[in-house]
mmCIF file of C-alpha atoms in Angstrom:
data_model
loop_
_atom_site.group_PDB
_atom_site.id
_atom_site.type_symbol
_atom_site.label_atom_id
_atom_site.label_comp_id
_atom_site.label_asym_id
_atom_site.label_seq_id
_atom_site.Cartn_x
_atom_site.Cartn_y
_atom_site.Cartn_z
ATOM 1 C CA MET E 197 -13.780 101.057 0.321
ATOM 2 C CA LEU E 198 -14.097 97.500 -1.052
ATOM 3 C CA LEU E 199 -14.884 94.668 1.214
ATOM 4 C CA GLY E 200 -12.882 91.457 1.285
ATOM 5 C CA PHE E 201 -14.684 88.230 0.464
ATOM 6 C CA GLU E 202 -14.902 87.020 4.261
ATOM 7 C CA ASP E 203 -16.271 90.559 5.220
ATOM 8 C CA PHE E 204 -18.670 90.568 2.382
ATOM 9 C CA THR E 205 -19.834 87.099 2.897
ATOM 10 C CA ALA E 206 -20.270 87.878 6.696
ATOM 11 C CA HIS E 207 -22.458 91.124 5.894
ATOM 12 C CA LEU E 208 -24.481 89.132 3.338
ATOM 13 C CA LEU E 209 -25.236 86.326 5.703
ATOM 14 C CA GLU E 210 -26.306 88.689 8.397
ATOM 15 C CA TRP E 211 -28.533 90.461 6.023
ATOM 16 C CA VAL E 212 -30.035 87.161 4.896
ATOM 17 C CA LYS E 213 -30.782 86.146 8.428
ATOM 18 C CA TRP E 214 -32.427 89.597 9.144
ATOM 19 C CA TRP E 215 -34.446 89.315 5.952
ATOM 20 C CA ASN E 216 -35.683 85.781 6.775
ATOM 21 C CA THR E 217 -36.279 85.874 10.473
ATOM 22 C CA VAL E 218 -36.467 89.544 11.651
ATOM 23 C CA ARG E 219 -38.023 91.861 9.373
ATOM 24 C CA GLN E 220 -41.853 92.359 9.567
ATOM 25 C CA PRO E 221 -43.268 92.822 5.992
ATOM 26 C CA ALA E 222 -46.645 94.638 5.740
ATOM 27 C CA PRO E 223 -48.374 91.805 3.808
ATOM 28 C CA LEU E 224 -47.612 89.518 6.959
ATOM 29 C CA GLY E 225 -49.510 91.752 9.337
ATOM 30 C CA GLY E 226 -46.522 92.645 11.519
ATOM 31 C CA LYS E 227 -45.266 89.120 11.888
ATOM 32 C CA THR E 228 -41.833 87.950 10.950
ATOM 33 C CA PRO E 229 -41.707 85.338 8.229
ATOM 34 C CA PRO E 230 -41.098 82.335 10.768
ATOM 35 C CA GLN E 231 -44.182 83.518 12.845
ATOM 36 C CA ALA E 232 -46.418 83.582 9.764
ATOM 37 C CA TRP E 233 -45.113 80.325 8.767
ATOM 38 C CA GLN E 234 -45.996 78.786 12.219
ATOM 39 C CA ASP E 235 -49.323 80.402 12.293
ATOM 40 C CA ASP E 236 -50.328 79.373 8.828
ATOM 41 C CA PRO E 237 -53.115 76.438 8.988
ATOM 42 C CA THR E 238 -52.454 75.246 5.416
ATOM 43 C CA PRO E 239 -51.482 71.447 5.554
ATOM 44 C CA LEU E 240 -48.164 70.609 4.136
ATOM 45 C CA ARG E 241 -47.951 67.916 1.457
ATOM 46 C CA GLU E 242 -44.656 66.192 0.932
ATOM 47 C CA VAL E 243 -43.599 66.140 -2.584
ATOM 48 C CA GLY E 244 -41.767 63.234 -4.065
ATOM 49 C CA ALA E 245 -38.653 63.382 -6.125
ATOM 50 C CA GLN E 246 -40.331 62.532 -9.410
ATOM 51 C CA GLU E 247 -42.891 65.144 -8.917
ATOM 52 C CA LEU E 248 -40.309 67.786 -7.593
ATOM 53 C CA TRP E 249 -38.165 67.064 -10.879
ATOM 54 C CA THR E 250 -40.922 68.436 -12.974
ATOM 55 C CA PHE E 251 -40.432 71.904 -11.660
ATOM 56 C CA THR E 252 -36.936 71.974 -13.390
ATOM 57 C CA LEU E 253 -38.502 71.588 -16.717
ATOM 58 C CA GLU E 254 -39.079 74.466 -19.143
ATOM 59 C CA ASP E 255 -42.162 74.649 -21.227
ATOM 60 C CA ASP E 256 -42.126 76.524 -24.564
ATOM 61 C CA GLY E 257 -45.735 77.306 -24.287
ATOM 62 C CA ARG E 258 -47.278 76.009 -27.474
ATOM 63 C CA PRO E 259 -49.279 72.930 -28.236
ATOM 64 C CA ARG E 260 -47.765 70.326 -30.455
ATOM 65 C CA VAL E 261 -49.890 67.450 -32.153
ATOM 66 C CA LEU E 262 -48.601 63.916 -32.225
ATOM 67 C CA SER E 263 -48.388 62.512 -35.664
ATOM 68 C CA THR E 264 -48.383 58.974 -36.523
ATOM 69 C CA ARG E 265 -44.647 58.787 -36.339
ATOM 70 C CA SER E 266 -43.384 61.394 -33.792
ATOM 71 C CA VAL E 267 -43.693 64.882 -32.028
ATOM 72 C CA ARG E 268 -41.427 67.506 -33.487
ATOM 73 C CA PHE E 269 -39.443 69.831 -31.188
ATOM 74 C CA ARG E 270 -36.341 72.108 -32.198
ATOM 75 C CA ASN E 271 -36.092 70.389 -35.470
ATOM 76 C CA ARG E 272 -35.748 67.030 -34.221
ATOM 77 C CA ASP E 273 -38.353 64.110 -34.282
ATOM 78 C CA TYR E 274 -38.941 62.435 -30.785
ATOM 79 C CA VAL E 275 -40.259 58.852 -30.860
ATOM 80 C CA GLY E 276 -41.583 56.704 -28.136
ATOM 81 C CA PRO E 277 -43.344 53.308 -27.925
ATOM 82 C CA ARG E 278 -46.081 54.812 -25.801
ATOM 83 C CA MET E 279 -47.010 57.393 -28.517
ATOM 84 C CA SER E 280 -48.604 54.665 -30.596
ATOM 85 C CA GLY E 281 -52.368 55.079 -30.899
ATOM 86 C CA HIS E 282 -52.365 58.696 -29.823
ATOM 87 C CA ALA E 283 -52.097 60.417 -33.268
ATOM 88 C CA GLY E 284 -53.650 63.888 -33.197
ATOM 89 C CA LEU E 285 -53.347 64.337 -29.433
ATOM 90 C CA LYS E 286 -52.350 67.880 -28.501
ATOM 91 C CA VAL E 287 -49.344 67.834 -26.054
ATOM 92 C CA ARG E 288 -47.054 70.128 -24.140
ATOM 93 C CA VAL E 289 -43.338 69.562 -24.522
ATOM 94 C CA ARG E 290 -41.436 70.234 -21.360
ATOM 95 C CA PHE E 291 -37.569 69.883 -21.329
ATOM 96 C CA MET E 292 -34.404 70.540 -19.561
ATOM 97 C CA PRO E 293 -32.870 73.618 -21.222
ATOM 98 C CA HIS E 294 -29.397 72.084 -21.974
ATOM 99 C CA HIS E 295 -30.347 68.405 -22.235
ATOM 100 C CA ASP E 296 -32.660 68.134 -25.304
ATOM 101 C CA HIS E 297 -31.861 64.445 -25.780
ATOM 102 C CA ARG E 298 -34.984 63.666 -23.640
ATOM 103 C CA ILE E 299 -38.233 65.385 -23.432
ATOM 104 C CA GLU E 300 -41.519 64.972 -21.338
ATOM 105 C CA LEU E 301 -44.975 65.027 -22.988
ATOM 106 C CA PHE E 302 -47.911 66.400 -20.950
ATOM 107 C CA THR E 303 -51.447 66.670 -22.266
ATOM 108 C CA TRP E 304 -52.324 70.123 -23.473
ATOM 109 C CA THR E 305 -54.211 72.577 -21.333
ATOM 110 C CA PRO E 306 -53.854 76.164 -22.286
ATOM 111 C CA ALA E 307 -54.284 77.475 -18.680
ATOM 112 C CA ALA E 308 -51.204 75.367 -17.596
ATOM 113 C CA THR E 309 -48.780 77.433 -19.725
ATOM 114 C CA SER E 310 -49.595 80.639 -18.150
ATOM 115 C CA GLY E 311 -47.304 81.406 -15.082
ATOM 116 C CA PRO E 312 -44.568 79.243 -13.588
ATOM 117 C CA PRO E 313 -44.633 75.495 -14.328
ATOM 118 C CA THR E 314 -46.934 73.375 -12.155
ATOM 119 C CA CYS E 315 -46.751 69.861 -10.941
ATOM 120 C CA PRO E 316 -49.003 67.670 -12.915
ATOM 121 C CA THR E 317 -51.810 66.003 -11.037
ATOM 122 C CA ARG E 318 -51.209 62.742 -12.710
ATOM 123 C CA ARG E 319 -48.162 61.357 -14.485
ATOM 124 C CA VAL E 320 -47.845 58.009 -16.326
ATOM 125 C CA PRO E 321 -44.878 56.467 -14.567
ATOM 126 C CA SER E 322 -41.672 56.751 -16.660
ATOM 127 C CA ARG E 323 -40.972 53.126 -16.889
ATOM 128 C CA SER E 324 -44.548 52.005 -17.358
ATOM 129 C CA PRO E 325 -45.317 50.457 -20.874
ATOM 130 C CA ARG E 326 -48.689 51.684 -20.970
ATOM 131 C CA CYS E 327 -50.548 54.899 -21.553
ATOM 132 C CA ALA E 328 -53.399 56.413 -19.303
ATOM 133 C CA PRO E 329 -56.763 54.798 -19.976
ATOM 134 C CA GLN E 330 -59.296 56.470 -22.138
ATOM 135 C CA GLY E 331 -61.039 59.536 -20.674
ATOM 136 C CA ARG E 332 -57.907 60.610 -18.696
ATOM 137 C CA PRO E 333 -54.982 62.658 -19.653
ATOM 138 C CA ALA E 334 -52.980 60.298 -21.813
ATOM 139 C CA LEU E 335 -49.080 60.508 -21.948
ATOM 140 C CA ALA E 336 -49.113 63.052 -19.073
ATOM 141 C CA GLY E 337 -45.292 63.110 -18.145
ATOM 142 C CA LEU E 338 -44.369 60.536 -20.867
ATOM 143 C CA ARG E 339 -40.602 60.348 -20.908
ATOM 144 C CA LEU E 340 -39.057 59.545 -24.153
#
């Protein structure tokens, strides 16, 4: 017998509550998820909106090299004033899947492309007219 929407929703919410608050998965040593959360001594760090936004970006996983004019991505050339003077720099392109009118550039580190996207440790503010100083990751998080 099929459930109506209201009954299905009630059963689903009941299961979600059990899953998140009552069950005791083996990796948690007999604790419920809330107990494990409360007992975890790891300090929490508040993540700002700009940093959190980077979790929504996809990464195609291949290095791109800035030319003297632009960076090429999906058969388009992306240009920005802060790219000047960085020809030859390897960058990662990160983007919103359905909004390719703007991309973000991050310095290329091969280890950073394995696994889920991570928040960069240093970003150039999106409205800043300057790049990072020499010896630091230039163009990290450059919005074009």
